[in-house]
Amino acid sequence: MGCAVKKRIFGNWKMNGSLEANAALLQALKSGASQAACEVAVCAPAPYLSQLHSVLAGSAIAIGAQDVSAHASGAFTGEVSGAMLREFGVRYALVGHSERRQYHGESDDLVARKAQAALACGITPVVCVGETLAQREAGETDAVVRRQLAAVAHINGHCLSEIVLAYEPVWAIGTGKTATPAQAQAVHAVLRAQLLAATTSAARIPILYGGSMNAANAAELLAQPDIDGGLIGGASLKAADFLHIVACAG
Ligand code: PGA
């Protein structure tokens, strides 16, 4: 069974936004989510974290980053450390999003070290796992997600219960092709079993679903026993849609 704790609805803005557009979106989210029964976070591009820090201060919405360096400091041009993110009130950082794995060559090992770096700074890593369409069609889904999670568990075993996991089938991201509730639940159950074997606190590790979750399909996905929330891309850019999903998670 999934966590007994509150569901989580996290927005992933990806590389979208502007100071002006963010201001309007954040104001709408702030008022719309003030009574939310679930935990709400927004993962924004790094340059806007300062804006989120001031606009969301004292609100019910947590701040998330979309990536974090595996290193603490030094000659890593372009990277942003966990300690820097902490200065802007960041509570969560996505690690291993499929777009990072695909376009930036991030390996399972690097993703695991990024999760470790986040944890060391008191940031909760939202570890993303998921199979491509080719892997699903080859019957490799379970093996792929288990391998991706195993790498993270391997070096973060002692604090594995501090992570958030997100199952995001690559073929469902930004495509409008959502996994069916049964397809998503089946993979969440595989991940839950793996967590149960790895840590006694597995029941409280949230496993979010991501991949074309929207206002129309969120309720059915969130009703699955091992789906503890959603990681929302496209629909997180529209206040009404995102708030509808937040309401579904109440
Ligand atoms: P999507 O993205 O909701 O636009 O499919 C989800 C994600 O990539 O986190």
PDB file of C-alpha atoms and ligand atoms in Angstrom:
ATOM      1  CA  MET A   1       0.000   0.000   0.000  1.00  0.00           C
ATOM      2  CA  GLY A   2       1.056   3.592  -0.557  1.00  0.00           C
ATOM      3  CA  CYS A   3       1.966   6.119   2.081  1.00  0.00           C
ATOM      4  CA  ALA A   4      -0.533   7.007   4.703  1.00  0.00           C
ATOM      5  CA  VAL A   5       0.797  10.560   4.611  1.00  0.00           C
ATOM      6  CA  LYS A   6      -0.483  13.439   2.487  1.00  0.00           C
ATOM      7  CA  LYS A   7      -0.308  13.130  -1.272  1.00  0.00           C
ATOM      8  CA  ARG A   8       2.153  15.339  -3.121  1.00  0.00           C
ATOM      9  CA  ILE A   9       1.493  17.335  -6.273  1.00  0.00           C
ATOM     10  CA  PHE A  10       4.695  18.776  -7.706  1.00  0.00           C
ATOM     11  CA  GLY A  11       4.888  21.009 -10.772  1.00  0.00           C
ATOM     12  CA  ASN A  12       7.861  20.773 -13.120  1.00  0.00           C
ATOM     13  CA  TRP A  13       8.000  23.958 -15.164  1.00  0.00           C
ATOM     14  CA  LYS A  14      10.949  22.671 -17.224  1.00  0.00           C
ATOM     15  CA  MET A  15      12.583  25.490 -19.242  1.00  0.00           C
ATOM     16  CA  ASN A  16       9.526  27.728 -19.277  1.00  0.00           C
ATOM     17  CA  GLY A  17       8.606  31.009 -17.673  1.00  0.00           C
ATOM     18  CA  SER A  18       9.523  34.670 -17.366  1.00  0.00           C
ATOM     19  CA  LEU A  19       9.497  36.991 -14.369  1.00  0.00           C
ATOM     20  CA  GLU A  20       6.179  38.402 -15.521  1.00  0.00           C
ATOM     21  CA  ALA A  21       4.466  35.114 -16.355  1.00  0.00           C
ATOM     22  CA  ASN A  22       5.760  33.492 -13.150  1.00  0.00           C
ATOM     23  CA  ALA A  23       4.386  36.344 -11.025  1.00  0.00           C
ATOM     24  CA  ALA A  24       0.865  35.780 -12.346  1.00  0.00           C
ATOM     25  CA  LEU A  25       1.071  31.985 -12.081  1.00  0.00           C
ATOM     26  CA  LEU A  26       2.519  32.062  -8.554  1.00  0.00           C
ATOM     27  CA  GLN A  27      -0.137  34.484  -7.305  1.00  0.00           C
ATOM     28  CA  ALA A  28      -2.888  32.225  -8.647  1.00  0.00           C
ATOM     29  CA  LEU A  29      -1.285  29.129  -7.118  1.00  0.00           C
ATOM     30  CA  LYS A  30      -0.701  30.839  -3.799  1.00  0.00           C
ATOM     31  CA  SER A  31      -4.318  31.746  -3.301  1.00  0.00           C
ATOM     32  CA  GLY A  32      -5.713  28.608  -4.954  1.00  0.00           C
ATOM     33  CA  ALA A  33      -3.568  26.187  -2.933  1.00  0.00           C
ATOM     34  CA  SER A  34      -3.733  27.932   0.428  1.00  0.00           C
ATOM     35  CA  GLN A  35      -6.143  25.317   1.813  1.00  0.00           C
ATOM     36  CA  ALA A  36      -4.698  22.355  -0.102  1.00  0.00           C
ATOM     37  CA  ALA A  37      -4.958  19.007   1.653  1.00  0.00           C
ATOM     38  CA  CYS A  38      -1.908  17.719  -0.214  1.00  0.00           C
ATOM     39  CA  GLU A  39       1.676  18.960  -0.280  1.00  0.00           C
ATOM     40  CA  VAL A  40       2.304  21.252  -3.254  1.00  0.00           C
ATOM     41  CA  ALA A  41       5.683  22.181  -4.719  1.00  0.00           C
ATOM     42  CA  VAL A  42       6.864  24.006  -7.810  1.00  0.00           C
ATOM     43  CA  CYS A  43      10.170  23.046  -9.478  1.00  0.00           C
ATOM     44  CA  ALA A  44      11.372  26.136 -11.337  1.00  0.00           C
ATOM     45  CA  PRO A  45      14.395  27.019 -13.492  1.00  0.00           C
ATOM     46  CA  ALA A  46      17.348  28.075 -11.291  1.00  0.00           C
ATOM     47  CA  PRO A  47      17.292  31.812 -12.192  1.00  0.00           C
ATOM     48  CA  TYR A  48      13.723  32.077 -10.868  1.00  0.00           C
ATOM     49  CA  LEU A  49      14.344  30.466  -7.478  1.00  0.00           C
ATOM     50  CA  SER A  50      14.979  33.881  -5.974  1.00  0.00           C
ATOM     51  CA  GLN A  51      11.589  35.058  -7.243  1.00  0.00           C
ATOM     52  CA  LEU A  52       9.887  31.965  -5.820  1.00  0.00           C
ATOM     53  CA  HIS A  53      11.698  32.465  -2.528  1.00  0.00           C
ATOM     54  CA  SER A  54      10.240  35.920  -2.074  1.00  0.00           C
ATOM     55  CA  VAL A  55       6.798  35.355  -3.598  1.00  0.00           C
ATOM     56  CA  LEU A  56       6.135  32.012  -1.863  1.00  0.00           C
ATOM     57  CA  ALA A  57       7.499  32.987   1.562  1.00  0.00           C
ATOM     58  CA  GLY A  58       4.975  31.980   4.208  1.00  0.00           C
ATOM     59  CA  SER A  59       2.758  30.194   1.663  1.00  0.00           C
ATOM     60  CA  ALA A  60       1.728  26.534   1.545  1.00  0.00           C
ATOM     61  CA  ILE A  61       3.773  25.939  -1.612  1.00  0.00           C
ATOM     62  CA  ALA A  62       7.269  24.450  -1.342  1.00  0.00           C
ATOM     63  CA  ILE A  63      10.104  25.382  -3.682  1.00  0.00           C
ATOM     64  CA  GLY A  64      11.816  22.820  -5.871  1.00  0.00           C
ATOM     65  CA  ALA A  65      14.795  22.867  -8.247  1.00  0.00           C
ATOM     66  CA  GLN A  66      15.003  20.835 -11.439  1.00  0.00           C
ATOM     67  CA  ASP A  67      18.543  19.553 -10.911  1.00  0.00           C
ATOM     68  CA  VAL A  68      21.404  19.719  -8.405  1.00  0.00           C
ATOM     69  CA  SER A  69      25.134  19.212  -8.797  1.00  0.00           C
ATOM     70  CA  ALA A  70      26.716  16.036  -7.460  1.00  0.00           C
ATOM     71  CA  HIS A  71      29.571  18.254  -6.225  1.00  0.00           C
ATOM     72  CA  ALA A  72      29.688  20.538  -3.198  1.00  0.00           C
ATOM     73  CA  SER A  73      31.665  23.388  -4.823  1.00  0.00           C
ATOM     74  CA  GLY A  74      34.578  24.139  -7.155  1.00  0.00           C
ATOM     75  CA  ALA A  75      35.440  24.131 -10.837  1.00  0.00           C
ATOM     76  CA  PHE A  76      32.145  22.876 -12.269  1.00  0.00           C
ATOM     77  CA  THR A  77      31.076  25.654 -14.637  1.00  0.00           C
ATOM     78  CA  GLY A  78      27.334  25.952 -15.018  1.00  0.00           C
ATOM     79  CA  GLU A  79      26.482  23.713 -12.084  1.00  0.00           C
ATOM     80  CA  VAL A  80      24.431  24.711  -9.033  1.00  0.00           C
ATOM     81  CA  SER A  81      25.157  23.144  -5.644  1.00  0.00           C
ATOM     82  CA  GLY A  82      22.706  21.967  -3.029  1.00  0.00           C
ATOM     83  CA  ALA A  83      24.020  24.573  -0.575  1.00  0.00           C
ATOM     84  CA  MET A  84      23.257  27.348  -3.097  1.00  0.00           C
ATOM     85  CA  LEU A  85      19.736  25.989  -3.591  1.00  0.00           C
ATOM     86  CA  ARG A  86      19.221  25.930   0.178  1.00  0.00           C
ATOM     87  CA  GLU A  87      19.922  29.666   0.308  1.00  0.00           C
ATOM     88  CA  PHE A  88      16.799  30.169  -1.792  1.00  0.00           C
ATOM     89  CA  GLY A  89      14.573  28.024   0.403  1.00  0.00           C
ATOM     90  CA  VAL A  90      14.670  24.983  -1.880  1.00  0.00           C
ATOM     91  CA  ARG A  91      13.182  21.888  -0.241  1.00  0.00           C
ATOM     92  CA  TYR A  92      13.104  19.488  -3.213  1.00  0.00           C
ATOM     93  CA  ALA A  93      15.301  18.843  -6.234  1.00  0.00           C
ATOM     94  CA  LEU A  94      14.422  16.660  -9.197  1.00  0.00           C
ATOM     95  CA  VAL A  95      17.256  14.279  -9.988  1.00  0.00           C
ATOM     96  CA  GLY A  96      17.523  11.984 -12.970  1.00  0.00           C
ATOM     97  CA  HIS A  97      14.621  13.440 -14.911  1.00  0.00           C
ATOM     98  CA  SER A  98      14.508  11.564 -18.222  1.00  0.00           C
ATOM     99  CA  GLU A  99      15.318  14.782 -20.098  1.00  0.00           C
ATOM    100  CA  ARG A 100      18.561  15.033 -18.075  1.00  0.00           C
ATOM    101  CA  ARG A 101      19.321  11.354 -18.670  1.00  0.00           C
ATOM    102  CA  GLN A 102      18.529  11.639 -22.396  1.00  0.00           C
ATOM    103  CA  TYR A 103      19.935  15.046 -23.385  1.00  0.00           C
ATOM    104  CA  HIS A 104      22.717  15.411 -20.823  1.00  0.00           C
ATOM    105  CA  GLY A 105      23.917  11.818 -20.654  1.00  0.00           C
ATOM    106  CA  GLU A 106      23.241  11.414 -16.946  1.00  0.00           C
ATOM    107  CA  SER A 107      24.070   7.872 -15.843  1.00  0.00           C
ATOM    108  CA  ASP A 108      22.415   5.906 -13.046  1.00  0.00           C
ATOM    109  CA  ASP A 109      25.553   6.468 -10.982  1.00  0.00           C
ATOM    110  CA  LEU A 110      25.544  10.252 -11.494  1.00  0.00           C
ATOM    111  CA  VAL A 111      21.850  10.398 -10.594  1.00  0.00           C
ATOM    112  CA  ALA A 112      22.603   8.454  -7.402  1.00  0.00           C
ATOM    113  CA  ARG A 113      25.402  10.883  -6.498  1.00  0.00           C
ATOM    114  CA  LYS A 114      23.134  13.874  -7.157  1.00  0.00           C
ATOM    115  CA  ALA A 115      20.573  12.351  -4.785  1.00  0.00           C
ATOM    116  CA  GLN A 116      23.351  11.943  -2.218  1.00  0.00           C
ATOM    117  CA  ALA A 117      24.488  15.559  -2.649  1.00  0.00           C
ATOM    118  CA  ALA A 118      20.934  16.827  -2.186  1.00  0.00           C
ATOM    119  CA  LEU A 119      20.414  14.759   0.962  1.00  0.00           C
ATOM    120  CA  ALA A 120      23.704  16.048   2.381  1.00  0.00           C
ATOM    121  CA  CYS A 121      22.296  19.597   2.123  1.00  0.00           C
ATOM    122  CA  GLY A 122      18.905  18.802   3.602  1.00  0.00           C
ATOM    123  CA  ILE A 123      17.150  18.834   0.214  1.00  0.00           C
ATOM    124  CA  THR A 124      14.786  15.984  -0.616  1.00  0.00           C
ATOM    125  CA  PRO A 125      15.726  14.471  -3.972  1.00  0.00           C
ATOM    126  CA  VAL A 126      12.803  13.563  -6.219  1.00  0.00           C
ATOM    127  CA  VAL A 127      14.394  10.644  -8.023  1.00  0.00           C
ATOM    128  CA  CYS A 128      12.877  10.095 -11.463  1.00  0.00           C
ATOM    129  CA  VAL A 129      12.852   6.668 -13.075  1.00  0.00           C
ATOM    130  CA  GLY A 130      11.098   5.365 -16.165  1.00  0.00           C
ATOM    131  CA  GLU A 131      11.391   3.277 -19.308  1.00  0.00           C
ATOM    132  CA  THR A 132      11.407   4.314 -22.961  1.00  0.00           C
ATOM    133  CA  LEU A 133       8.801   3.024 -25.399  1.00  0.00           C
ATOM    134  CA  ALA A 134      11.357   0.616 -26.898  1.00  0.00           C
ATOM    135  CA  GLN A 135      12.162  -0.761 -23.452  1.00  0.00           C
ATOM    136  CA  ARG A 136       8.457  -1.212 -22.654  1.00  0.00           C
ATOM    137  CA  GLU A 137       7.834  -2.968 -25.952  1.00  0.00           C
ATOM    138  CA  ALA A 138      10.794  -5.255 -25.262  1.00  0.00           C
ATOM    139  CA  GLY A 139       9.280  -6.223 -21.899  1.00  0.00           C
ATOM    140  CA  GLU A 140      12.087  -4.498 -19.990  1.00  0.00           C
ATOM    141  CA  THR A 141      10.067  -1.978 -17.962  1.00  0.00           C
ATOM    142  CA  ASP A 142      10.457  -3.610 -14.554  1.00  0.00           C
ATOM    143  CA  ALA A 143      14.160  -4.331 -15.055  1.00  0.00           C
ATOM    144  CA  VAL A 144      14.875  -0.750 -16.159  1.00  0.00           C
ATOM    145  CA  VAL A 145      13.138   0.998 -13.275  1.00  0.00           C
ATOM    146  CA  ARG A 146      14.548  -1.503 -10.775  1.00  0.00           C
ATOM    147  CA  ARG A 147      18.076  -0.855 -12.086  1.00  0.00           C
ATOM    148  CA  GLN A 148      17.595   2.924 -11.880  1.00  0.00           C
ATOM    149  CA  LEU A 149      16.299   2.718  -8.303  1.00  0.00           C
ATOM    150  CA  ALA A 150      18.956   0.180  -7.255  1.00  0.00           C
ATOM    151  CA  ALA A 151      21.733   2.624  -8.174  1.00  0.00           C
ATOM    152  CA  VAL A 152      20.215   5.252  -5.869  1.00  0.00           C
ATOM    153  CA  ALA A 153      19.601   2.732  -3.058  1.00  0.00           C
ATOM    154  CA  HIS A 154      23.166   1.431  -3.379  1.00  0.00           C
ATOM    155  CA  ILE A 155      24.863   4.628  -2.235  1.00  0.00           C
ATOM    156  CA  ASN A 156      22.003   6.155  -0.224  1.00  0.00           C
ATOM    157  CA  GLY A 157      20.877   3.050   1.660  1.00  0.00           C
ATOM    158  CA  HIS A 158      21.025   4.584   5.114  1.00  0.00           C
ATOM    159  CA  CYS A 159      18.815   7.544   4.147  1.00  0.00           C
ATOM    160  CA  LEU A 160      16.739   5.987   1.383  1.00  0.00           C
ATOM    161  CA  SER A 161      13.582   6.681   3.373  1.00  0.00           C
ATOM    162  CA  GLU A 162      14.262  10.429   2.915  1.00  0.00           C
ATOM    163  CA  ILE A 163      13.789  10.395  -0.853  1.00  0.00           C
ATOM    164  CA  VAL A 164      10.718  10.904  -3.016  1.00  0.00           C
ATOM    165  CA  LEU A 165      10.474   8.633  -6.041  1.00  0.00           C
ATOM    166  CA  ALA A 166       8.756   9.537  -9.315  1.00  0.00           C
ATOM    167  CA  TYR A 167       7.802   6.987 -11.954  1.00  0.00           C
ATOM    168  CA  GLU A 168       7.743   8.755 -15.304  1.00  0.00           C
ATOM    169  CA  PRO A 169       7.453   6.521 -18.363  1.00  0.00           C
ATOM    170  CA  VAL A 170       9.462   8.378 -21.017  1.00  0.00           C
ATOM    171  CA  TRP A 171       6.852   7.623 -23.696  1.00  0.00           C
ATOM    172  CA  ALA A 172       4.204   9.424 -21.632  1.00  0.00           C
ATOM    173  CA  ILE A 173       6.140  12.634 -20.972  1.00  0.00           C
ATOM    174  CA  GLY A 174       4.827  15.603 -22.924  1.00  0.00           C
ATOM    175  CA  THR A 175       3.142  13.292 -25.431  1.00  0.00           C
ATOM    176  CA  GLY A 176      -0.428  13.286 -24.149  1.00  0.00           C
ATOM    177  CA  LYS A 177      -0.132   9.467 -23.884  1.00  0.00           C
ATOM    178  CA  THR A 178      -0.719   8.859 -20.195  1.00  0.00           C
ATOM    179  CA  ALA A 179      -0.048   5.440 -18.730  1.00  0.00           C
ATOM    180  CA  THR A 180      -3.352   3.855 -17.812  1.00  0.00           C
ATOM    181  CA  PRO A 181      -4.006   3.766 -14.073  1.00  0.00           C
ATOM    182  CA  ALA A 182      -3.428  -0.011 -14.170  1.00  0.00           C
ATOM    183  CA  GLN A 183      -0.124   0.331 -16.079  1.00  0.00           C
ATOM    184  CA  ALA A 184       1.120   2.985 -13.666  1.00  0.00           C
ATOM    185  CA  GLN A 185      -0.029   1.078 -10.567  1.00  0.00           C
ATOM    186  CA  ALA A 186       1.730  -2.087 -11.776  1.00  0.00           C
ATOM    187  CA  VAL A 187       5.096  -0.303 -11.973  1.00  0.00           C
ATOM    188  CA  HIS A 188       4.510   1.546  -8.694  1.00  0.00           C
ATOM    189  CA  ALA A 189       3.914  -1.836  -7.031  1.00  0.00           C
ATOM    190  CA  VAL A 190       7.228  -3.123  -8.417  1.00  0.00           C
ATOM    191  CA  LEU A 191       9.008  -0.058  -7.026  1.00  0.00           C
ATOM    192  CA  ARG A 192       7.215  -0.352  -3.671  1.00  0.00           C
ATOM    193  CA  ALA A 193       8.303  -3.987  -3.358  1.00  0.00           C
ATOM    194  CA  GLN A 194      11.893  -3.013  -4.117  1.00  0.00           C
ATOM    195  CA  LEU A 195      11.773  -0.253  -1.487  1.00  0.00           C
ATOM    196  CA  LEU A 196      10.264  -2.666   1.055  1.00  0.00           C
ATOM    197  CA  ALA A 197      13.153  -5.035   0.506  1.00  0.00           C
ATOM    198  CA  ALA A 198      15.663  -2.183   0.916  1.00  0.00           C
ATOM    199  CA  THR A 199      14.376  -0.306   3.966  1.00  0.00           C
ATOM    200  CA  THR A 200      11.982  -0.854   6.829  1.00  0.00           C
ATOM    201  CA  SER A 201      10.594   2.679   6.294  1.00  0.00           C
ATOM    202  CA  ALA A 202       9.614   1.994   2.668  1.00  0.00           C
ATOM    203  CA  ALA A 203       5.913   2.464   3.281  1.00  0.00           C
ATOM    204  CA  ARG A 204       6.391   6.161   3.834  1.00  0.00           C
ATOM    205  CA  ILE A 205       8.458   6.853   0.711  1.00  0.00           C
ATOM    206  CA  PRO A 206       6.097   8.654  -1.678  1.00  0.00           C
ATOM    207  CA  ILE A 207       6.013   7.361  -5.242  1.00  0.00           C
ATOM    208  CA  LEU A 208       4.676  10.010  -7.635  1.00  0.00           C
ATOM    209  CA  TYR A 209       3.423   9.344 -11.154  1.00  0.00           C
ATOM    210  CA  GLY A 210       4.428  11.688 -13.970  1.00  0.00           C
ATOM    211  CA  GLY A 211       3.749  11.719 -17.701  1.00  0.00           C
ATOM    212  CA  SER A 212       0.852  13.678 -19.214  1.00  0.00           C
ATOM    213  CA  MET A 213      -1.025  13.787 -15.914  1.00  0.00           C
ATOM    214  CA  ASN A 214      -3.711  16.431 -16.357  1.00  0.00           C
ATOM    215  CA  ALA A 215      -6.957  17.745 -14.926  1.00  0.00           C
ATOM    216  CA  ALA A 216      -8.967  15.066 -16.719  1.00  0.00           C
ATOM    217  CA  ASN A 217      -7.002  11.958 -15.722  1.00  0.00           C
ATOM    218  CA  ALA A 218      -5.500  12.900 -12.340  1.00  0.00           C
ATOM    219  CA  ALA A 219      -8.299  11.611 -10.102  1.00  0.00           C
ATOM    220  CA  GLU A 220      -8.200   8.093 -11.500  1.00  0.00           C
ATOM    221  CA  LEU A 221      -4.406   7.883 -11.352  1.00  0.00           C
ATOM    222  CA  LEU A 222      -4.274   9.282  -7.816  1.00  0.00           C
ATOM    223  CA  ALA A 223      -6.858   6.704  -6.673  1.00  0.00           C
ATOM    224  CA  GLN A 224      -4.393   3.844  -7.265  1.00  0.00           C
ATOM    225  CA  PRO A 225      -3.084   2.318  -4.023  1.00  0.00           C
ATOM    226  CA  ASP A 226       0.610   2.912  -4.716  1.00  0.00           C
ATOM    227  CA  ILE A 227       0.339   6.299  -6.466  1.00  0.00           C
ATOM    228  CA  ASP A 228       1.137   8.869  -3.800  1.00  0.00           C
ATOM    229  CA  GLY A 229       1.005  11.983  -5.937  1.00  0.00           C
ATOM    230  CA  GLY A 230       1.917  13.474  -9.283  1.00  0.00           C
ATOM    231  CA  LEU A 231       4.807  15.194 -11.026  1.00  0.00           C
ATOM    232  CA  ILE A 232       3.140  17.517 -13.490  1.00  0.00           C
ATOM    233  CA  GLY A 233       4.871  19.099 -16.478  1.00  0.00           C
ATOM    234  CA  GLY A 234       2.719  20.820 -19.092  1.00  0.00           C
ATOM    235  CA  ALA A 235      -0.367  21.115 -16.901  1.00  0.00           C
ATOM    236  CA  SER A 236       1.641  22.838 -14.137  1.00  0.00           C
ATOM    237  CA  LEU A 237       2.001  25.926 -16.340  1.00  0.00           C
ATOM    238  CA  LYS A 238      -1.758  26.591 -16.262  1.00  0.00           C
ATOM    239  CA  ALA A 239      -2.983  27.623 -12.822  1.00  0.00           C
ATOM    240  CA  ALA A 240      -6.513  26.281 -13.267  1.00  0.00           C
ATOM    241  CA  ASP A 241      -5.329  22.857 -14.449  1.00  0.00           C
ATOM    242  CA  PHE A 242      -2.659  22.527 -11.764  1.00  0.00           C
ATOM    243  CA  LEU A 243      -5.081  23.587  -9.024  1.00  0.00           C
ATOM    244  CA  HIS A 244      -7.651  21.099 -10.289  1.00  0.00           C
ATOM    245  CA  ILE A 245      -5.050  18.321  -9.914  1.00  0.00           C
ATOM    246  CA  VAL A 246      -4.212  19.622  -6.428  1.00  0.00           C
ATOM    247  CA  ALA A 247      -7.914  19.406  -5.548  1.00  0.00           C
ATOM    248  CA  CYS A 248      -8.051  15.801  -6.861  1.00  0.00           C
ATOM    249  CA  ALA A 249      -5.310  14.893  -4.378  1.00  0.00           C
ATOM    250  CA  GLY A 250      -7.253  16.193  -1.381  1.00  0.00           C
TER     251      GLY A 250
HETATM  252  P1  PGA B   1       4.318  16.207 -18.671  1.00  0.00           P
HETATM  253  O1  PGA B   1       5.782  16.155 -17.974  1.00  0.00           O
HETATM  254  O2  PGA B   1       3.317  16.286 -17.543  1.00  0.00           O
HETATM  255  O3  PGA B   1       4.357  17.429 -19.528  1.00  0.00           O
HETATM  256  O4  PGA B   1       4.176  14.936 -19.443  1.00  0.00           O
HETATM  257  C1  PGA B   1       6.007  15.461 -16.785  1.00  0.00           C
HETATM  258  C2  PGA B   1       7.472  15.560 -16.435  1.00  0.00           C
HETATM  259  O5  PGA B   1       8.324  15.494 -17.320  1.00  0.00           O
HETATM  260  O6  PGA B   1       7.839  15.719 -15.247  1.00  0.00           O
END
